CSV table of C-alpha atoms in Angstrom, one decimal:
chain,number,residue,atom,x,y,z
A,703,MET,CA,34.0,11.0,24.7
A,704,SER,CA,37.7,10.6,25.5
A,705,LEU,CA,37.9,14.2,26.4
A,706,PHE,CA,35.0,13.9,28.9
A,707,ARG,CA,36.5,10.7,30.3
A,708,ASN,CA,40.0,12.2,30.7
A,709,ILE,CA,38.6,15.4,32.4
A,710,VAL,CA,36.5,13.3,34.8
A,711,PHE,CA,39.6,11.1,35.7
A,712,THR,CA,41.7,14.2,36.2
A,713,ALA,CA,39.0,15.9,38.3
A,714,VAL,CA,38.5,12.9,40.5
A,715,ILE,CA,42.2,12.4,41.2
A,716,ALA,CA,42.9,16.1,41.8
A,717,GLY,CA,39.7,16.5,43.8
A,718,LEU,CA,40.3,13.5,46.0
A,719,LEU,CA,43.8,14.5,46.9
A,720,SER,CA,43.1,18.3,47.4
A,721,GLY,CA,39.8,17.5,49.2
A,722,LEU,CA,41.8,15.2,51.6
A,723,LEU,CA,44.3,17.9,52.2
A,724,LEU,CA,41.5,20.4,52.8
A,725,THR,CA,39.9,18.0,55.4
A,726,VAL,CA,43.2,17.7,57.2
A,727,MET,CA,43.7,21.4,57.3
A,728,GLN,CA,40.1,22.0,58.4
A,729,SER,CA,40.2,19.5,61.2
A,730,PHE,CA,43.1,21.5,62.7
A,731,SER,CA,41.7,25.0,62.0
A,732,THR,CA,38.0,25.6,61.1
A,733,VAL,CA,36.2,22.6,62.6
A,734,PRO,CA,37.4,23.1,66.2
A,735,LEU,CA,36.1,26.7,66.0
A,736,ILE,CA,32.8,25.5,64.6
A,737,LEU,CA,32.4,23.1,67.5
A,738,GLN,CA,33.2,25.9,69.9
A,739,ALA,CA,30.7,28.2,68.3
A,740,GLU,CA,28.0,25.5,68.6
A,741,VAL,CA,28.4,25.6,72.3
A,742,PHE,CA,27.4,29.2,72.2
A,743,GLU,CA,24.7,28.5,69.6
A,744,ASN,CA,23.1,25.8,71.8
A,745,ALA,CA,23.4,28.0,74.9
A,746,ALA,CA,21.5,30.8,73.2
A,747,PRO,CA,18.7,29.1,71.2
A,748,GLU,CA,17.2,32.3,69.9
A,749,ALA,CA,20.4,33.0,67.9
A,750,GLY,CA,19.2,31.0,65.0
A,751,HIS,CA,18.9,27.3,64.4
A,752,SER,CA,20.5,24.3,66.0
A,753,HIS,CA,20.9,21.6,63.4
A,754,ASP,CA,22.8,18.9,65.2
A,755,ALA,CA,21.8,19.7,68.8
A,756,ALA,CA,22.8,16.3,70.0
A,757,PRO,CA,20.9,15.0,73.0
A,758,ALA,CA,23.2,16.9,75.2
A,759,ALA,CA,22.5,19.5,77.9
A,760,GLY,CA,19.7,21.8,76.8
A,761,ALA,CA,18.3,19.4,74.3
A,762,THR,CA,14.7,20.1,75.3
A,763,VAL,CA,15.2,23.9,74.9
A,764,SER,CA,16.8,23.6,71.4
A,765,ALA,CA,14.3,21.0,70.3
A,766,ALA,CA,11.5,23.4,71.2
A,767,GLU,CA,13.2,26.3,69.4
A,768,HIS,CA,14.3,24.2,66.5
A,769,HIS,CA,14.3,26.2,63.4
A,770,HIS,CA,13.6,23.4,60.9
A,771,GLY,CA,10.8,21.7,62.7
A,772,GLU,CA,11.3,17.9,62.7
A,773,GLU,CA,14.7,16.7,63.9
A,774,ALA,CA,16.4,15.4,60.8
A,775,TRP,CA,19.2,12.9,60.7
A,776,ALA,CA,22.7,14.2,61.4
A,777,PRO,CA,26.0,12.4,61.7
A,778,ALA,CA,27.0,11.7,65.2
A,779,ASP,CA,29.7,13.9,66.6
A,780,GLY,CA,33.2,12.6,66.4
A,781,PHE,CA,34.4,10.1,63.8
A,782,GLU,CA,31.1,9.9,61.9
A,783,ARG,CA,30.9,13.6,61.5
A,784,PHE,CA,34.5,13.8,60.4
A,785,ILE,CA,33.9,11.1,57.7
A,786,TYR,CA,30.9,13.0,56.3
A,787,THR,CA,32.9,16.3,56.3
A,788,ALA,CA,35.7,14.5,54.5
A,789,ALA,CA,33.3,13.1,51.9
A,790,ALA,CA,31.6,16.5,51.4
A,791,ASP,CA,35.0,18.1,51.0
A,792,MET,CA,36.2,15.6,48.4
A,793,LEU,CA,32.9,15.8,46.5
A,794,SER,CA,33.0,19.6,46.4
A,795,ALA,CA,36.6,19.5,45.3
A,796,ILE,CA,35.8,17.1,42.5
A,797,GLY,CA,32.9,19.3,41.4
A,798,PHE,CA,35.1,22.4,41.5
A,799,ALA,CA,37.8,20.6,39.6
A,800,LEU,CA,35.3,19.5,36.8
A,801,VAL,CA,34.3,23.1,36.3
A,802,LEU,CA,37.8,24.4,36.5
A,803,ILE,CA,39.2,21.9,34.0
A,804,ALA,CA,36.2,22.5,31.6
A,805,ALA,CA,36.8,26.2,31.8
A,806,SER,CA,40.5,25.8,31.1
A,807,GLU,CA,40.0,23.5,28.2
A,808,ALA,CA,37.7,26.1,26.6
A,809,PHE,CA,40.7,28.4,26.6
A,810,GLY,CA,43.3,25.9,25.4
A,811,GLY,CA,44.1,24.0,28.6
A,812,PHE,CA,46.3,24.4,31.7
A,813,ARG,CA,49.6,23.6,29.9
A,814,GLY,CA,51.1,22.3,33.1
A,815,TRP,CA,51.1,23.0,36.9
A,816,ARG,CA,51.8,26.7,36.6
A,817,GLY,CA,48.7,27.3,34.4
A,818,GLY,CA,46.7,25.1,36.8
A,819,LEU,CA,47.9,27.2,39.7
A,820,MET,CA,46.8,30.4,38.0
A,821,PHE,CA,43.3,28.8,37.3
A,822,GLY,CA,43.2,27.6,40.9
A,823,ILE,CA,43.9,31.1,42.3
A,824,ALA,CA,41.3,32.5,40.0
A,825,GLY,CA,38.9,29.9,41.4
A,826,PHE,CA,39.7,31.1,44.9
A,827,LEU,CA,39.0,34.7,43.9
A,828,ALA,CA,35.7,33.8,42.3
A,829,VAL,CA,34.4,31.2,44.7
A,830,ILE,CA,35.8,32.3,48.1
A,831,LEU,CA,37.1,35.9,48.1
A,832,ALA,CA,34.5,37.8,46.0
A,833,PRO,CA,31.5,36.2,47.7
A,834,GLY,CA,33.2,36.5,51.0
A,835,LEU,CA,33.5,40.3,50.7
A,836,GLY,CA,29.7,40.5,50.9
A,837,LEU,CA,28.9,37.3,52.8
A,838,PRO,CA,31.8,36.6,55.1
A,839,PRO,CA,32.2,33.1,56.4
A,840,GLU,CA,29.7,32.3,59.1
A,841,LEU,CA,29.9,30.4,62.3
A,842,PRO,CA,26.9,28.4,63.6
A,843,GLY,CA,24.7,30.7,65.8
A,844,MET,CA,25.5,33.8,63.8
A,845,PRO,CA,22.5,35.8,62.4
A,846,ALA,CA,22.0,35.9,58.7
A,847,ALA,CA,19.4,36.9,56.1
A,848,GLU,CA,17.1,34.4,54.4
A,849,LEU,CA,19.0,31.5,52.9
A,850,GLY,CA,17.5,31.7,49.4
A,851,PRO,CA,18.5,35.3,48.5
A,852,ARG,CA,22.0,34.8,50.0
A,853,GLN,CA,22.5,31.7,47.9
A,854,ILE,CA,21.4,33.7,44.8
A,855,TRP,CA,23.7,36.5,45.6
A,856,TRP,CA,26.6,34.1,46.3
A,857,VAL,CA,26.1,32.3,43.0
A,858,SER,CA,25.7,35.5,41.0
A,859,THR,CA,28.8,37.0,42.5
A,860,ALA,CA,30.9,33.9,41.8
A,861,VAL,CA,29.7,33.8,38.2
A,862,CYS,CA,30.2,37.5,37.6
A,863,THR,CA,33.7,37.4,39.1
A,864,ALA,CA,34.6,34.3,37.1
A,865,ILE,CA,33.5,35.9,33.8
A,866,GLY,CA,35.1,39.2,34.7
A,867,LEU,CA,38.5,37.5,35.4
A,868,GLY,CA,38.1,35.5,32.2
A,869,LEU,CA,37.5,38.6,30.2
A,870,LEU,CA,40.5,40.4,31.7
A,871,ALA,CA,42.8,37.4,31.1
A,872,TYR,CA,41.6,36.4,27.6
A,873,THR,CA,40.5,39.5,25.8
A,874,ARG,CA,42.5,42.5,24.7
A,875,SER,CA,39.9,45.2,24.0
A,876,ALA,CA,39.2,48.1,26.2
A,877,VAL,CA,35.4,47.5,25.9
A,878,PHE,CA,35.8,44.0,27.4
A,879,ALA,CA,38.1,45.2,30.1
A,880,ALA,CA,35.6,47.8,31.1
A,881,LEU,CA,32.8,45.2,31.1
A,882,ALA,CA,35.1,43.0,33.2
A,883,VAL,CA,35.5,45.7,35.8
A,884,VAL,CA,31.8,46.3,35.9
A,885,LEU,CA,31.1,42.6,36.4
A,886,LEU,CA,33.7,42.4,39.2
A,887,ILE,CA,32.2,45.4,41.1
A,888,ALA,CA,28.5,45.2,40.3
A,889,PRO,CA,27.6,42.4,42.8
A,890,HIS,CA,29.2,44.5,45.7
A,891,LEU,CA,27.3,47.7,44.6
A,892,VAL,CA,24.0,45.7,44.6
A,893,GLY,CA,25.1,44.3,48.0
A,894,ALA,CA,24.6,41.0,49.8
A,895,PRO,CA,21.4,40.3,51.7
A,896,LEU,CA,22.2,41.2,55.3
A,897,PRO,CA,20.4,40.3,58.6
A,898,PRO,CA,18.5,43.0,60.4
A,899,SER,CA,20.8,42.6,63.4
A,900,HIS,CA,24.4,41.3,63.8
A,901,GLU,CA,24.0,40.5,67.5
A,902,THR,CA,25.3,37.1,68.3
A,903,ALA,CA,26.4,35.1,71.3
A,904,VAL,CA,29.5,33.9,69.4
A,905,PRO,CA,32.6,35.8,70.7
A,906,MET,CA,34.3,38.1,68.1
A,907,ASP,CA,37.8,36.7,68.6
A,908,LEU,CA,36.5,33.2,67.9
A,909,TYR,CA,34.8,34.6,64.7
A,910,ALA,CA,38.0,36.5,63.6
A,911,ARG,CA,40.0,33.3,64.0
A,912,PHE,CA,37.4,31.4,62.0
A,913,VAL,CA,37.4,33.9,59.1
A,914,ASN,CA,41.2,33.9,58.9
A,915,ALA,CA,41.2,30.1,59.0
A,916,VAL,CA,38.6,29.8,56.2
A,917,TYR,CA,40.6,32.1,53.9
A,918,ALA,CA,43.9,30.5,54.6
A,919,THR,CA,42.7,26.9,54.2
A,920,ASN,CA,40.8,27.7,51.0
A,921,LEU,CA,43.7,29.6,49.4
A,922,VAL,CA,45.9,26.6,49.9
A,923,PHE,CA,43.1,24.2,48.8
A,924,TRP,CA,42.5,26.1,45.5
A,925,ALA,CA,46.2,26.5,44.7
A,926,VAL,CA,46.8,22.7,45.3
A,927,LEU,CA,43.6,21.8,43.4
A,928,GLY,CA,44.6,23.9,40.4
A,929,ALA,CA,48.2,22.8,40.3
A,930,LEU,CA,47.3,19.1,40.7
A,931,ALA,CA,44.7,19.4,38.0
A,932,GLY,CA,47.3,21.0,35.7
A,933,VAL,CA,49.8,18.1,36.4
A,934,VAL,CA,47.3,15.3,36.1
A,935,ARG,CA,45.7,16.7,33.0
A,936,GLU,CA,49.0,16.3,31.2
A,937,LYS,CA,49.1,12.6,32.1
A,938,PHE,CA,45.5,11.9,30.9
A,939,ARG,CA,45.4,12.9,27.3
A,940,ALA,CA,45.1,9.4,26.0
A,941,GLY,CA,42.8,9.1,23.0
A,942,GLU,CA,42.2,12.8,22.4
A,943,GLU,CA,44.7,13.4,19.6
A,944,ALA,CA,45.2,9.7,19.0
A,945,SER,CA,41.6,9.1,18.1
A,946,ALA,CA,41.8,11.7,15.4
A,947,GLY,CA,45.1,10.2,14.3
A,948,SER,CA,43.9,6.6,14.3
A,949,SER,CA,40.8,7.5,12.3
A,950,ALA,CA,43.0,9.1,9.7
A,951,LYS,CA,45.1,5.9,9.7
A,952,LEU,CA,42.0,3.8,9.2
A,953,VAL,CA,41.0,6.0,6.3
A,954,SER,CA,44.5,5.7,4.7
A,955,ARG,CA,44.4,1.9,4.9
B,1431,MET,CA,45.2,26.1,3.2
B,1432,VAL,CA,44.7,28.9,5.8
B,1433,LEU,CA,41.0,28.5,5.3
B,1434,ASN,CA,41.2,24.7,5.8
B,1435,SER,CA,43.2,25.0,9.1
B,1436,ALA,CA,40.8,27.7,10.3
B,1437,ALA,CA,37.9,25.4,9.5
B,1438,ALA,CA,39.6,22.5,11.3
B,1439,ALA,CA,40.1,24.7,14.4
B,1440,VAL,CA,36.5,25.6,14.4
B,1441,THR,CA,35.3,22.0,14.1
B,1442,ILE,CA,37.7,20.9,16.9
B,1443,SER,CA,36.3,23.6,19.3
B,1444,ALA,CA,32.8,22.7,18.2
B,1445,SER,CA,33.4,19.0,18.9
B,1446,LYS,CA,34.7,20.1,22.4
B,1447,ILE,CA,31.6,22.1,23.3
B,1448,ILE,CA,29.4,19.2,24.3
B,1449,PRO,CA,31.9,17.3,26.4
B,1450,LEU,CA,33.1,20.5,28.1
B,1451,SER,CA,29.6,21.7,28.9
B,1452,MET,CA,28.7,18.3,30.2
B,1453,THR,CA,31.7,18.3,32.4
B,1454,ALA,CA,31.0,21.7,33.7
B,1455,LEU,CA,27.3,20.9,34.4
B,1456,LEU,CA,28.3,17.7,36.2
B,1457,GLY,CA,30.7,19.7,38.4
B,1458,LEU,CA,28.0,22.4,39.1
B,1459,PHE,CA,25.5,19.7,40.0
B,1460,ILE,CA,27.9,18.1,42.5
B,1461,VAL,CA,28.8,21.5,44.1
B,1462,GLY,CA,25.2,22.5,44.1
B,1463,PHE,CA,24.1,19.3,45.8
B,1464,VAL,CA,26.8,19.3,48.5
B,1465,GLY,CA,26.8,23.1,49.1
B,1466,PHE,CA,23.4,24.4,48.2
B,1467,SER,CA,20.8,21.7,48.6
B,1468,HIS,CA,18.1,22.6,51.0
B,1469,LEU,CA,17.5,19.0,52.0
B,1470,GLU,CA,18.0,18.9,55.8
B,1471,VAL,CA,19.9,15.6,55.7
B,1472,VAL,CA,22.4,16.9,53.1
B,1473,HIS,CA,22.8,20.1,55.1
B,1474,ASN,CA,23.6,18.1,58.3
B,1475,ALA,CA,26.0,15.8,56.5
B,1476,ALA,CA,27.9,18.5,54.8
B,1477,HIS,CA,27.5,21.0,57.6
B,1478,ASP,CA,31.2,21.6,58.5
B,1479,THR,CA,32.2,21.7,54.9
B,1480,ARG,CA,29.6,24.3,54.1
B,1481,HIS,CA,30.8,26.5,56.9
B,1482,SER,CA,34.5,26.0,56.1
B,1483,LEU,CA,34.0,26.8,52.4
B,1484,ALA,CA,32.0,29.9,53.4
B,1485,PHE,CA,28.9,28.7,51.5
B,1486,PRO,CA,25.7,30.4,52.7
B,1487,CYS,CA,24.4,28.1,55.4
B,1488,HIS,CA,21.3,27.9,57.6
């Protein structure tokens, strides 16, 4: 139980801090580009859905064209939206940290910030870069295939890449290395679900800046998440070896 | 002696399996909820995060 508790503590601390950093980076890079893209999205309602079409200009058009039917709740633009983005960032970061730390413990732990950094970069490769090769980051208003198949491809690619990287790092046999290469390449041979047409009202230079910003912010985020998890994990080892030791002491008494 | 320590190593890793898999499942559940839930309200709340993390969205 102490192992679970210590990992959760570590993940919460590392996730809150790195998620906060991610939110700050995003509010200067990706979020302004998303807001700009929404202007084009709302101007061209056929381009897809319009989720938070605020009662601004063209509200009647976008409501009529609304992809999801009933207008669902959405945070108001500005501060409220920022708060929800920050919360979602930190929650995601905690979730990623939980998985990252659990994976590292299965292989003997981070052993400090450097090991954590390596795990963090592996996380970036598995969660951002590999899925991004097939499904690049999207701006609102860009066409895309059905959501379900894309999510399945995304998850499969992340899992295959993570297992492939793990095999390369932790096994020494040629068979496993070959299997790792297959796992790394297979999702891209299968190919991501693509939309029938890539036509969009979103300007390409806006999109290019967005893709760059997504990769840059996420690389920094994963590196910091991993390194922080490595540092904090060393501080929270209370009870793990001690519980074994104390039970031995109790027996000796 | 060697056998003993090997057995100890196995029991330690076996005792770690449950907490580690619970931790990983908790993490996957959180990421799945924030990033992959089809609930419209969750999508709207986490919208900018989903786009900025390159999750499939919409």
